[in-house]
Amino acid sequence: MIVKNSLKHKQLNLLRGLAIAAILAVAPTSLSAQKKASSSPSPSAELTKAQGFSVFGELKYPDGFKHYDYVNPEAPKGGRLTLSALGTFNSLNPFIVRGDYPAGVGLTLSNLMSETQDRAGECYAFGAQSIEIAADRNYVIFNINPKAQFDDGVKITAETVIWSFNILKDKGSPLFRTYYKNVKKAEKLGTYQVKFYLDDTKNAELPLILGQIYILPKHFYEKVDFGSTSLEIPPSSGPYKIKSMEPGRSITYERVKNWWGADLPSQLGANNFDEIHYEFFLDSNSQLEAFKSGRIDIRAENSIKNWNTAYNFPAANKGCVIREELFHDRTEPTYGFFFNIRHPKFHDMRVREALTIIYDFGWLNKRLFYSAYNRNLSYFPNSCFAAHDLPSEMELEILTPLKGQIPERVFTEKFGLPDPKIHTELRTTMSRAIQLFDQAGWHINEGRMVHKETNTPFTFEILIDDQSNEKICMHYVSTLERIGITAVVRSIDKAAYTQRVENKSFDMIVDLIPQSNSLGNEQRDFFGSSKADVPGSRNFAGINNPAIDEVIEKLVQSDSYLQLCHRARALDRLLLWGFYMIPAWHKGSLLVAYWDKFGHPKVSSKFNPFNIQTWWYDATKAQALLDKSETPSNRNFLSTVWERLQKMLS
């Protein structure tokens, strides 16, 4: 669902903005947001065999359903969609740590099951035509659709699925080892039947996780090294295949003719464009100008300033461009300034707290953000997983046994951050920060914050990969200077940034971790001790805390959605009071702009109100847009070009 796509963390420039307009880039988005749900054995889990699975209760869509509610099953096919992405690409493999892959590559992939966009924790038949789950949850069987195949005609079989599972676990990104930790082995029962044996860990989401396995072309990777950053085009099992590309600059996907999955209930009404073309840009300003010129069709705006000032151009004023703010109910990403606590300067929690409380979000929100954002006071904002007030009884069941291992304030204080409205309040906050530094062994000497014993100055670097983020750092740098701390903002290109973050070679970064509408074992990869020093993991801060590990395991083993929410809040409290990140902000909506030549369903998903996969090209609107944008002097010329293009396409 999202785009500088990088399994590592990039894909979710969603908060920075590119949001889900690469929503289309789906699968990579999937790779981060695609792990969803954790709860309890449910009525659907007791079914011996079904076309769908729900972690939380009865399925919304019964066996034999026709299509999802949020699609138009009669949507016309045709036309071309042009999108944009920041960065570049040098690989077509989105599953490994090395390299950068292109937005949209997920369109060439299929999964065993398709996750619905209108209910958390539900999936339906896709590569598998049905799922069987043991009553005691010690195994899951997928019955593969005999029609499923790659675009080169090679059939998808049990061997294909087992190979895909093993290669992802053994050679893929570290997150796959986290996802599949509780799967003991995979076994072929027949040509189109595969069985997964599960351990005795109480993890009700495992059938969903296994349903999200990407089906990869074994016959291709027997000739091409899976771990290499190759640009050789692999066969497609998804609705699109790669038509052409200019490495690092553009890529075009074309809809697979007579695709085996086109009429499946989980796919009907989606994948409507004949071609989807991505252009890549090195900076967001060029990306915006390309949209304004008409080169790019759809833009998810990540800049509040741009939203308020940059759309006053002729085509927009004529009504050629539609702008919408789309509110959603999905969990916002964990977004902020991550400390690298592997470095000694950030070991002390009091230092991290001091650096956190003097970040003046109120000033930024008023001066730069048009007061449009809400401060994140949770690692899971805009969700039921966000901690508030003091711990509930269900939270205390988890937290009380950890007393002595976790901060006492977890039990006695509601987490909050200063929001100075006047200068004197900021001075009070700065005084508190200086006091915390003093308790941690630092003091101000001759205008510099230095260590009391070694006289080493306190300095650090804030690493960013987008120059537009400089503005959210520079006011902070100025504030730090007032208490004798030198911070340097370093902006580097995305490839270099990705490499440094994966290798944990930074002091502080501005980044995000995508979250889902139901938390589960992916939290091990985000905050678990076992991932603290693993290259490519998303445990950016280097959290190595047994108490947090224990709460994550309790969360994974939740018996109900209600219990999941409370256990997630318990985890949230430990993360907040650990001060591993300076929380940023969220909006709870997407800002989108698009040229008025598309149709979309009347009903949208509350989790994903901007699902471009369900849109279609509207030839009537496109012609009206052309007429509206023409002037008398160029009408004949443009009409001639249009007629010639139509002849070429036909």
XYZ file of C-alpha atoms in Angstrom:
650
model
C 0.000 0.000 0.000
C 3.012 2.772 -0.726
C 7.294 5.952 -2.401
C 10.749 5.411 -2.351
C 10.268 1.740 -1.957
C 12.718 -0.072 0.144
C 11.960 -2.969 2.344
C 14.187 -1.322 4.763
C 12.174 1.746 5.520
C 12.008 3.940 2.522
C 8.793 2.747 1.093
C 6.883 4.651 3.587
C 7.536 8.054 2.616
C 3.879 7.910 3.269
C 4.196 10.271 6.150
C 6.634 12.459 4.415
C 4.086 12.474 1.925
C 4.256 10.276 -0.962
C 1.790 8.331 0.691
C -0.124 5.895 -0.864
C -0.008 7.354 -4.278
C 2.312 4.744 -4.691
C -0.353 3.094 -2.949
C -0.232 1.474 -6.190
C 3.238 0.436 -5.527
C 1.328 -1.816 -3.440
C 3.402 -4.750 -2.799
C 6.397 -2.943 -1.537
C 3.968 -1.255 0.631
C 2.772 -4.488 1.427
C 6.191 -5.427 2.534
C 5.853 -3.000 5.345
C 2.271 -2.450 5.915
C 1.380 -5.783 4.598
C 1.803 -7.618 7.821
C -1.420 -7.111 9.576
C -3.394 -8.432 12.416
C -2.925 -10.194 15.628
C -5.590 -11.479 17.878
C -7.316 -14.623 18.829
C -8.675 -17.843 17.493
C -11.946 -16.872 15.952
C -15.003 -18.529 14.488
C -13.387 -18.531 11.045
C -10.350 -20.300 12.473
C -12.558 -23.264 13.436
C -13.611 -23.832 9.837
C -11.966 -26.843 8.265
C -11.875 -25.254 4.838
C -12.846 -21.826 3.488
C -12.051 -19.263 0.819
C -11.094 -16.718 3.440
C -9.630 -16.291 6.915
C -10.223 -13.769 9.692
C -8.132 -13.368 12.805
C -10.795 -11.425 14.652
C -14.121 -13.080 14.055
C -16.561 -14.042 11.355
C -15.557 -13.178 7.823
C -17.185 -10.153 6.273
C -17.342 -11.863 2.883
C -18.780 -15.412 2.819
C -17.654 -18.174 0.492
C -18.939 -17.448 -2.982
C -18.899 -13.661 -2.636
C -18.666 -11.750 -5.913
C -16.318 -8.857 -5.139
C -15.191 -6.458 -2.416
C -17.600 -3.662 -1.484
C -15.107 -0.903 -2.294
C -14.607 -1.757 -5.982
C -16.627 -1.210 -9.137
C -16.902 -4.660 -10.742
C -17.895 -3.012 -14.017
C -14.909 -0.661 -14.089
C -13.662 -0.255 -17.683
C -10.176 -1.407 -18.590
C -7.776 0.785 -20.542
C -5.712 3.940 -20.493
C -2.387 4.825 -18.967
C -1.617 6.077 -15.457
C 1.571 8.032 -14.804
C 2.852 8.249 -11.234
C 6.073 9.468 -9.657
C 8.509 8.366 -6.988
C 11.514 9.915 -5.305
C 14.936 8.379 -5.683
C 16.143 5.821 -8.150
C 16.426 2.047 -8.542
C 19.141 -0.454 -9.377
C 17.393 -3.746 -8.685
C 14.097 -5.490 -9.412
C 14.215 -7.604 -6.264
C 12.277 -5.930 -3.420
C 12.941 -8.744 -0.956
C 16.633 -8.323 -0.183
C 18.552 -5.773 1.850
C 20.842 -4.809 -1.010
C 19.841 -2.311 -3.658
C 16.875 -0.048 -4.307
C 13.862 -1.370 -6.146
C 11.319 0.579 -8.214
C 7.912 1.765 -7.103
C 5.143 -0.438 -8.400
C 7.132 -3.661 -8.599
C 4.529 -5.286 -6.353
C 2.126 -5.180 -9.276
C 4.046 -8.070 -10.794
C 3.584 -10.283 -7.726
C 0.845 -12.426 -6.260
C 0.234 -13.885 -2.802
C -1.527 -16.993 -1.582
C -4.276 -14.843 -0.126
C -5.422 -11.260 -0.771
C -5.830 -8.962 2.206
C -9.008 -6.931 2.158
C -8.826 -3.165 2.631
C -12.026 -2.775 4.640
C -11.496 -5.186 7.533
C -8.356 -5.655 9.601
C -6.999 -9.165 9.754
C -8.966 -10.679 6.873
C -7.741 -12.310 3.664
C -9.363 -14.121 0.772
C -8.486 -16.555 -1.999
C -5.873 -15.419 -4.493
C -2.988 -17.726 -5.405
C -4.637 -20.284 -3.154
C -8.285 -21.075 -3.798
C -8.918 -22.152 -0.200
C -7.320 -22.459 3.228
C -7.619 -25.230 5.822
C -6.727 -24.669 9.468
C -6.433 -27.292 12.194
C -8.677 -26.783 15.205
C -5.621 -26.653 17.473
C -3.835 -24.309 15.052
C -0.798 -26.544 14.683
C -0.913 -26.527 10.887
C -2.310 -24.598 7.925
C -2.987 -26.012 4.461
C -3.281 -23.929 1.294
C -4.956 -25.391 -1.769
C -3.342 -23.645 -4.728
C -5.438 -22.415 -7.630
C -4.578 -24.726 -10.584
C -5.033 -21.758 -12.933
C -2.304 -19.731 -11.196
C 0.798 -19.264 -13.331
C 3.578 -16.886 -14.287
C 3.232 -14.850 -17.448
C 5.695 -17.164 -19.223
C 3.257 -20.053 -18.767
C 5.031 -21.832 -15.887
C 2.481 -23.129 -13.356
C 2.486 -22.164 -9.678
C 2.694 -25.352 -7.605
C 3.333 -26.443 -4.041
C 7.042 -26.591 -4.865
C 6.916 -22.954 -6.019
C 5.310 -21.869 -2.762
C 7.683 -23.859 -0.555
C 10.708 -22.520 -2.425
C 9.371 -18.943 -2.101
C 8.850 -19.406 1.651
C 12.339 -20.817 2.188
C 14.191 -18.288 0.032
C 12.465 -15.356 1.713
C 13.282 -16.737 5.142
C 16.865 -17.691 4.327
C 18.013 -14.937 1.972
C 15.386 -12.221 2.163
C 15.205 -9.148 4.367
C 15.494 -9.857 8.119
C 11.815 -9.044 8.574
C 10.837 -12.322 6.893
C 12.727 -14.329 9.486
C 10.740 -12.420 12.094
C 7.439 -13.088 10.345
C 8.070 -16.783 9.907
C 9.737 -17.395 13.265
C 6.866 -19.563 14.507
C 6.622 -21.740 11.377
C 8.442 -25.046 11.849
C 8.450 -26.312 8.260
C 6.579 -26.480 4.961
C 5.542 -29.747 3.315
C 4.204 -30.655 -0.136
C 1.021 -32.717 0.110
C 0.273 -32.708 -3.588
C 0.989 -30.781 -6.776
C -1.310 -27.971 -5.666
C -1.400 -28.440 -1.908
C 1.089 -27.217 0.694
C 1.056 -27.638 4.465
C 2.785 -25.394 7.011
C 3.503 -26.758 10.491
C 3.315 -24.199 13.297
C 5.011 -24.280 16.682
C 3.110 -24.113 19.957
C 3.422 -20.329 20.206
C -0.022 -18.869 20.605
C 0.008 -16.651 17.528
C -3.419 -16.484 15.925
C -2.258 -14.374 12.995
C 0.060 -17.000 11.510
C -2.446 -18.187 8.878
C -2.775 -14.580 7.731
C 0.991 -14.111 7.645
C 1.465 -17.278 5.619
C -1.285 -16.180 3.268
C 0.794 -13.119 2.496
C 3.737 -15.156 1.178
C 4.914 -13.747 -2.131
C 4.897 -16.327 -4.904
C 8.268 -16.047 -6.638
C 9.528 -17.646 -9.886
C 11.812 -20.458 -8.773
C 12.706 -21.275 -12.370
C 13.997 -17.724 -12.879
C 16.060 -17.539 -9.695
C 17.681 -20.875 -10.445
C 19.517 -18.915 -13.142
C 19.752 -15.502 -11.460
C 21.254 -15.065 -8.000
C 18.390 -14.163 -5.633
C 20.725 -12.039 -3.513
C 22.002 -9.924 -6.401
C 20.806 -6.473 -7.407
C 19.825 -7.624 -10.861
C 17.824 -5.652 -13.423
C 16.965 -8.775 -15.390
C 13.176 -8.901 -15.627
C 11.624 -11.883 -13.778
C 8.389 -13.562 -14.891
C 5.262 -12.045 -13.371
C 2.553 -13.829 -11.415
C 0.655 -10.609 -10.693
C -1.748 -8.533 -12.784
C 1.058 -6.545 -14.446
C 4.422 -7.277 -15.991
C 7.356 -4.996 -16.685
C 7.093 -3.661 -20.224
C 10.118 -1.385 -20.321
C 12.426 0.614 -18.108
C 15.161 3.180 -18.143
C 17.171 2.091 -15.098
C 16.981 4.615 -12.316
C 14.731 6.972 -14.270
C 11.470 5.308 -15.294
C 9.635 2.024 -15.475
C 6.446 0.978 -17.266
C 4.162 -1.878 -16.277
C 1.560 -3.303 -18.637
C -1.505 -5.319 -17.715
C -1.081 -9.018 -18.383
C -3.525 -10.133 -21.083
C -5.778 -12.988 -20.025
C -4.320 -12.881 -16.524
C -5.315 -15.987 -14.563
C -6.534 -13.992 -11.535
C -8.600 -11.327 -13.286
C -12.008 -12.763 -12.378
C -11.280 -13.810 -8.805
C -13.599 -12.110 -6.275
C -10.551 -10.645 -4.519
C -9.294 -9.090 -7.781
C -12.464 -8.150 -9.649
C -12.780 -4.389 -10.174
C -9.072 -3.727 -9.622
C -6.036 -3.446 -11.924
C -7.930 -1.409 -14.486
C -5.178 0.529 -16.286
C -3.569 -0.938 -19.380
C -0.276 0.688 -18.421
C 1.155 2.168 -15.263
C 4.241 4.295 -15.744
C 6.528 5.633 -13.003
C 8.983 8.495 -13.360
C 11.687 8.965 -10.734
C 12.863 12.290 -9.338
C 15.787 13.227 -7.150
C 13.932 15.947 -5.273
C 10.356 16.740 -4.333
C 10.333 20.155 -6.042
C 10.981 18.607 -9.454
C 8.344 16.032 -8.673
C 5.782 18.737 -7.911
C 6.595 20.704 -11.059
C 6.192 17.557 -13.147
C 2.695 17.120 -11.706
C 1.786 20.737 -12.369
C 2.913 20.418 -15.990
C 0.702 17.372 -16.516
C 3.512 14.820 -16.828
C 2.316 13.129 -13.630
C -1.349 12.252 -13.152
C -1.704 11.870 -9.384
C 0.157 13.313 -6.429
C -0.081 12.633 -2.715
C 1.110 15.897 -1.194
C 3.407 15.664 1.798
C 3.999 19.356 2.332
C 1.397 21.454 4.110
C 3.055 24.549 2.711
C 2.725 23.236 -0.843
C -0.877 22.260 -0.197
C -1.644 25.828 0.827
C 0.489 27.714 -1.682
C 1.626 25.606 -4.659
C -1.654 24.692 -6.334
C -2.567 28.119 -7.600
C -1.560 27.384 -11.205
C -3.671 27.888 -14.359
C -4.800 24.288 -14.856
C -5.850 23.988 -11.233
C -7.713 27.280 -11.399
C -9.585 26.017 -14.479
C -10.756 22.954 -12.568
C -8.508 20.545 -14.431
C -6.972 19.358 -11.174
C -9.002 17.930 -8.304
C -7.740 18.334 -4.729
C -9.098 16.306 -1.839
C -8.337 15.702 1.818
C -9.211 12.084 2.558
C -9.593 11.132 6.213
C -8.814 7.583 7.269
C -8.913 5.313 10.304
C -5.668 3.448 9.842
C -2.800 3.475 12.295
C -0.302 6.187 11.442
C 3.390 5.242 11.186
C 5.845 5.468 14.059
C 7.444 8.713 12.951
C 10.088 10.913 14.510
C 13.739 11.569 15.249
C 15.282 8.212 16.187
C 18.255 8.156 18.555
C 20.939 5.571 17.859
C 21.309 4.352 21.420
C 24.124 2.050 20.339
C 26.266 5.182 20.707
C 27.451 5.926 24.268
C 26.277 9.553 24.152
C 22.660 8.353 23.946
C 22.893 5.496 26.465
C 21.459 7.512 29.342
C 17.687 7.819 29.230
C 17.893 11.242 30.912
C 19.931 12.574 27.999
C 17.333 11.298 25.554
C 14.519 12.793 27.585
C 16.276 16.171 27.697
C 16.773 16.174 23.934
C 13.133 15.187 23.461
C 11.443 17.788 25.627
C 13.203 20.760 24.040
C 11.970 19.939 20.536
C 9.532 22.813 20.014
C 6.793 21.251 17.908
C 4.365 24.068 18.684
C 6.612 26.627 16.996
C 6.991 24.422 13.903
C 3.307 23.674 13.670
C 2.382 27.340 13.817
C 5.178 28.769 11.675
C 5.675 26.029 9.086
C 2.682 23.699 9.142
C -0.297 26.085 9.211
C -1.292 24.476 12.559
C -2.414 21.437 10.570
C -0.742 18.633 12.532
C -1.258 16.851 15.830
C 1.736 15.958 17.982
C 2.374 12.252 18.248
C 2.098 11.153 21.864
C 2.227 7.507 20.855
C 4.235 5.119 18.716
C 0.869 4.062 17.232
C -1.008 7.330 16.609
C -4.551 7.498 15.254
C -5.391 4.050 16.638
C -6.771 2.151 19.618
C -3.200 1.041 20.345
C -2.180 4.500 21.577
C -1.675 4.732 25.344
C -3.619 7.408 27.195
C -4.170 8.396 30.814
C -2.805 5.786 33.260
C -2.567 2.039 32.585
C -5.808 0.046 32.528
C -6.313 -3.136 34.530
C -5.593 -5.213 31.418
C -2.373 -3.277 30.871
C -1.352 -3.718 34.495
C -1.657 -7.482 34.123
C 1.279 -7.192 31.746
C 3.176 -4.312 33.321
C 3.016 -5.086 37.062
C 5.248 -8.197 36.868
C 7.860 -5.979 35.206
C 8.144 -3.522 38.101
C 11.773 -2.800 38.827
C 12.683 -3.392 35.178
C 10.730 -0.477 33.725
C 10.440 3.226 34.654
C 8.180 3.860 37.647
C 6.545 6.685 35.734
C 4.879 4.080 33.529
C 2.533 3.454 36.470
C 2.193 6.943 37.915
C 2.259 9.503 35.083
C 0.372 10.144 31.896
C 2.922 10.617 29.129
C 3.085 14.115 27.708
C 5.493 16.584 26.129
C 5.913 20.310 26.742
C 4.033 22.631 24.428
C 5.410 26.068 25.287
C 3.109 28.873 24.216
C 5.316 31.719 25.427
C 9.036 32.365 25.736
C 9.133 31.862 29.508
C 7.642 28.376 29.164
C 10.374 27.429 26.698
C 12.988 28.712 29.133
C 11.465 26.519 31.855
C 11.675 23.497 29.555
C 15.290 24.288 28.678
C 16.131 24.555 32.361
C 14.621 21.127 32.921
C 16.695 19.762 30.025
C 19.895 21.199 31.507
C 18.982 19.620 34.848
C 18.540 16.211 33.216
C 21.912 16.540 31.488
C 23.460 17.428 34.841
C 22.013 14.290 36.421
C 23.487 12.283 33.565
C 26.998 13.669 34.086
C 27.059 16.692 31.759
C 27.203 20.416 32.399
C 27.626 23.686 30.543
C 31.191 24.975 30.641
C 32.114 28.160 28.767
C 28.940 27.951 26.731
C 29.337 24.296 25.730
C 27.654 21.190 27.053
C 30.548 18.944 28.051
C 31.028 15.779 30.045
C 31.993 16.515 33.651
C 34.823 13.996 33.728
C 36.257 14.002 30.201
C 35.293 17.521 29.105
C 34.088 15.967 25.822
C 31.575 18.262 24.099
C 28.109 16.898 23.370
C 27.683 16.971 19.590
C 25.748 14.843 17.150
C 24.636 14.619 13.525
C 21.053 14.507 12.254
C 21.041 12.453 9.052
C 18.311 13.078 6.450
C 17.726 11.996 2.862
C 15.430 14.803 1.759
C 16.450 18.445 1.839
C 12.857 19.418 2.532
C 13.347 17.930 6.002
C 16.018 20.495 6.813
C 13.388 22.991 7.910
C 12.068 20.656 10.612
C 15.617 20.243 11.925
C 17.097 23.735 11.836
C 14.896 25.315 14.518
C 15.772 22.353 16.735
C 19.477 22.924 16.037
C 19.069 26.561 17.104
C 17.353 25.526 20.335
C 20.117 23.039 21.112
C 22.721 25.748 20.645
C 21.105 27.680 23.492
C 22.080 24.912 25.928
C 25.563 24.453 24.471
C 24.914 21.501 22.179
C 26.149 21.422 18.591
C 24.001 19.446 16.161
C 24.771 19.243 12.454
C 22.162 18.413 9.827
C 23.560 16.307 7.003
C 21.495 15.673 3.878
C 22.691 12.861 1.629
C 21.241 11.028 -1.350
C 18.784 8.233 -0.741
C 21.074 5.382 -1.703
C 23.788 6.534 0.710
C 21.178 7.182 3.400
C 19.733 3.699 3.038
C 23.162 2.131 3.333
C 24.073 4.078 6.454
C 20.759 3.356 8.169
C 20.926 -0.339 7.361
C 24.433 -0.466 8.806
C 23.348 1.582 11.856
C 25.930 4.233 10.999
C 24.231 7.388 12.253
C 23.616 9.447 15.392
C 20.034 10.478 14.729
C 17.707 10.035 11.742
C 14.322 11.406 10.753
C 12.394 8.365 9.601
C 9.292 6.273 10.091
C 8.176 2.714 10.680
C 4.926 1.689 8.992
C 2.293 0.216 11.264
C -0.844 -1.781 10.517
C -4.393 -1.719 11.795
C -3.635 -4.650 14.015
C -0.242 -5.130 15.551
C 1.578 -8.447 15.654
C 4.938 -10.116 15.369
C 6.379 -7.405 13.133
C 6.933 -5.490 16.378
C 9.826 -7.871 17.031
C 11.562 -6.443 13.975
C 10.764 -2.868 14.979
C 11.599 -2.924 18.693
C 12.884 -6.386 19.652
C 16.309 -7.014 21.154
C 17.129 -9.760 18.652
C 16.982 -7.179 15.853
C 18.900 -4.389 17.556
C 22.117 -4.983 15.638
C 20.863 -6.838 12.565
C 21.690 -4.997 9.308
C 18.533 -4.012 7.481
C 16.219 -4.384 10.486
C 13.884 -1.541 11.345
C 14.937 -1.401 14.970
C 16.466 1.968 14.154
C 17.132 3.006 17.740
C 18.882 -0.236 18.706
C 16.381 -1.082 21.470
C 17.676 -3.982 23.556
C 15.253 -4.279 26.446
C 14.047 -7.638 27.845
C 10.920 -6.024 29.307
C 9.907 -4.732 25.885
C 10.627 -8.168 24.388
C 8.310 -9.756 26.933
C 5.475 -7.325 26.218
C 5.854 -7.887 22.468
C 5.481 -11.640 22.981
C 2.384 -11.072 25.101
C 1.010 -8.835 22.365
C 1.600 -11.519 19.719
C -0.266 -14.032 21.894
C -3.344 -11.849 22.480
C -6.605 -13.755 22.872
C -8.887 -11.045 21.540
C -8.800 -7.753 19.730
C -9.636 -5.950 22.972
C -6.709 -7.629 24.677
C -4.495 -6.772 21.727
C -5.368 -3.083 22.078
C -4.513 -3.031 25.787
C -1.290 -4.962 25.358
C -0.281 -2.635 22.531
C -0.860 0.299 24.902
C 1.394 -1.361 27.440
C 4.097 -1.618 24.769
C 3.457 1.978 23.773
C 4.088 3.156 27.337
C 7.430 1.355 27.562
C 8.547 2.838 24.263
C 7.420 6.361 25.163
C 9.004 6.386 28.616
C 12.182 4.877 27.165
C 12.647 7.996 25.012
C 14.013 6.097 22.027
C 12.605 8.636 19.595
C 11.509 12.258 19.557
C 7.880 11.828 18.441
C 6.889 13.808 15.371
C 3.325 14.464 14.208
C 0.430 13.159 12.146
C -2.651 14.439 10.376
C -5.044 11.515 10.119
C -5.712 12.241 6.470
C -4.161 12.150 3.013
C -3.807 15.213 0.822
C -4.189 14.172 -2.798
C -4.335 15.986 -6.125
C -5.066 14.467 -9.514
C -5.854 15.490 -13.067
C -9.555 15.042 -13.700
C -9.510 12.084 -16.079
C -10.233 9.184 -13.771
C -13.200 7.410 -12.296
C -13.282 5.732 -8.908
C -15.759 3.703 -6.836
C -18.450 5.500 -4.836
C -17.507 3.532 -1.729
C -13.966 3.579 -0.353
C -12.228 1.737 2.439
C -11.899 3.522 5.763
C -8.366 2.167 6.026
C -7.370 3.124 2.506
C -9.591 5.849 1.030
C -7.109 6.463 -1.785
C -6.749 3.014 -3.364
C -5.660 3.754 -6.918
C -5.839 0.088 -7.830
C -9.619 0.435 -7.879
C -9.613 3.559 -10.097
C -9.988 3.564 -13.864
C -9.260 5.749 -16.869
C -12.331 7.725 -17.983
C -12.019 8.525 -21.690
C -14.867 11.046 -21.579
C -13.281 12.977 -18.740
C -9.912 12.789 -20.458
C -11.331 14.374 -23.616
C -13.098 17.064 -21.576
C -9.846 17.749 -19.772
C -8.040 18.074 -23.097
C -10.690 20.478 -24.390
C -10.541 22.535 -21.220
C -6.759 22.799 -21.230
C -6.468 23.729 -24.904
C -6.256 27.271 -26.199
C -7.409 28.357 -29.699
C -3.796 28.658 -30.851
C -2.858 25.110 -30.031
C -6.183 23.300 -30.409
C -5.552 22.021 -33.926
C -2.023 20.908 -33.123
C -3.014 19.027 -29.956
C -6.017 17.454 -31.657
C -3.796 16.150 -34.445
C -1.340 14.695 -31.933
C -4.208 13.107 -29.995
C -5.663 11.515 -33.136
C -2.269 10.110 -34.120
C -1.730 8.686 -30.634
C -5.128 7.014 -30.739
C -4.280 5.409 -34.062
C -0.939 4.198 -32.728
C -2.526 2.705 -29.596
C -5.241 0.984 -31.606
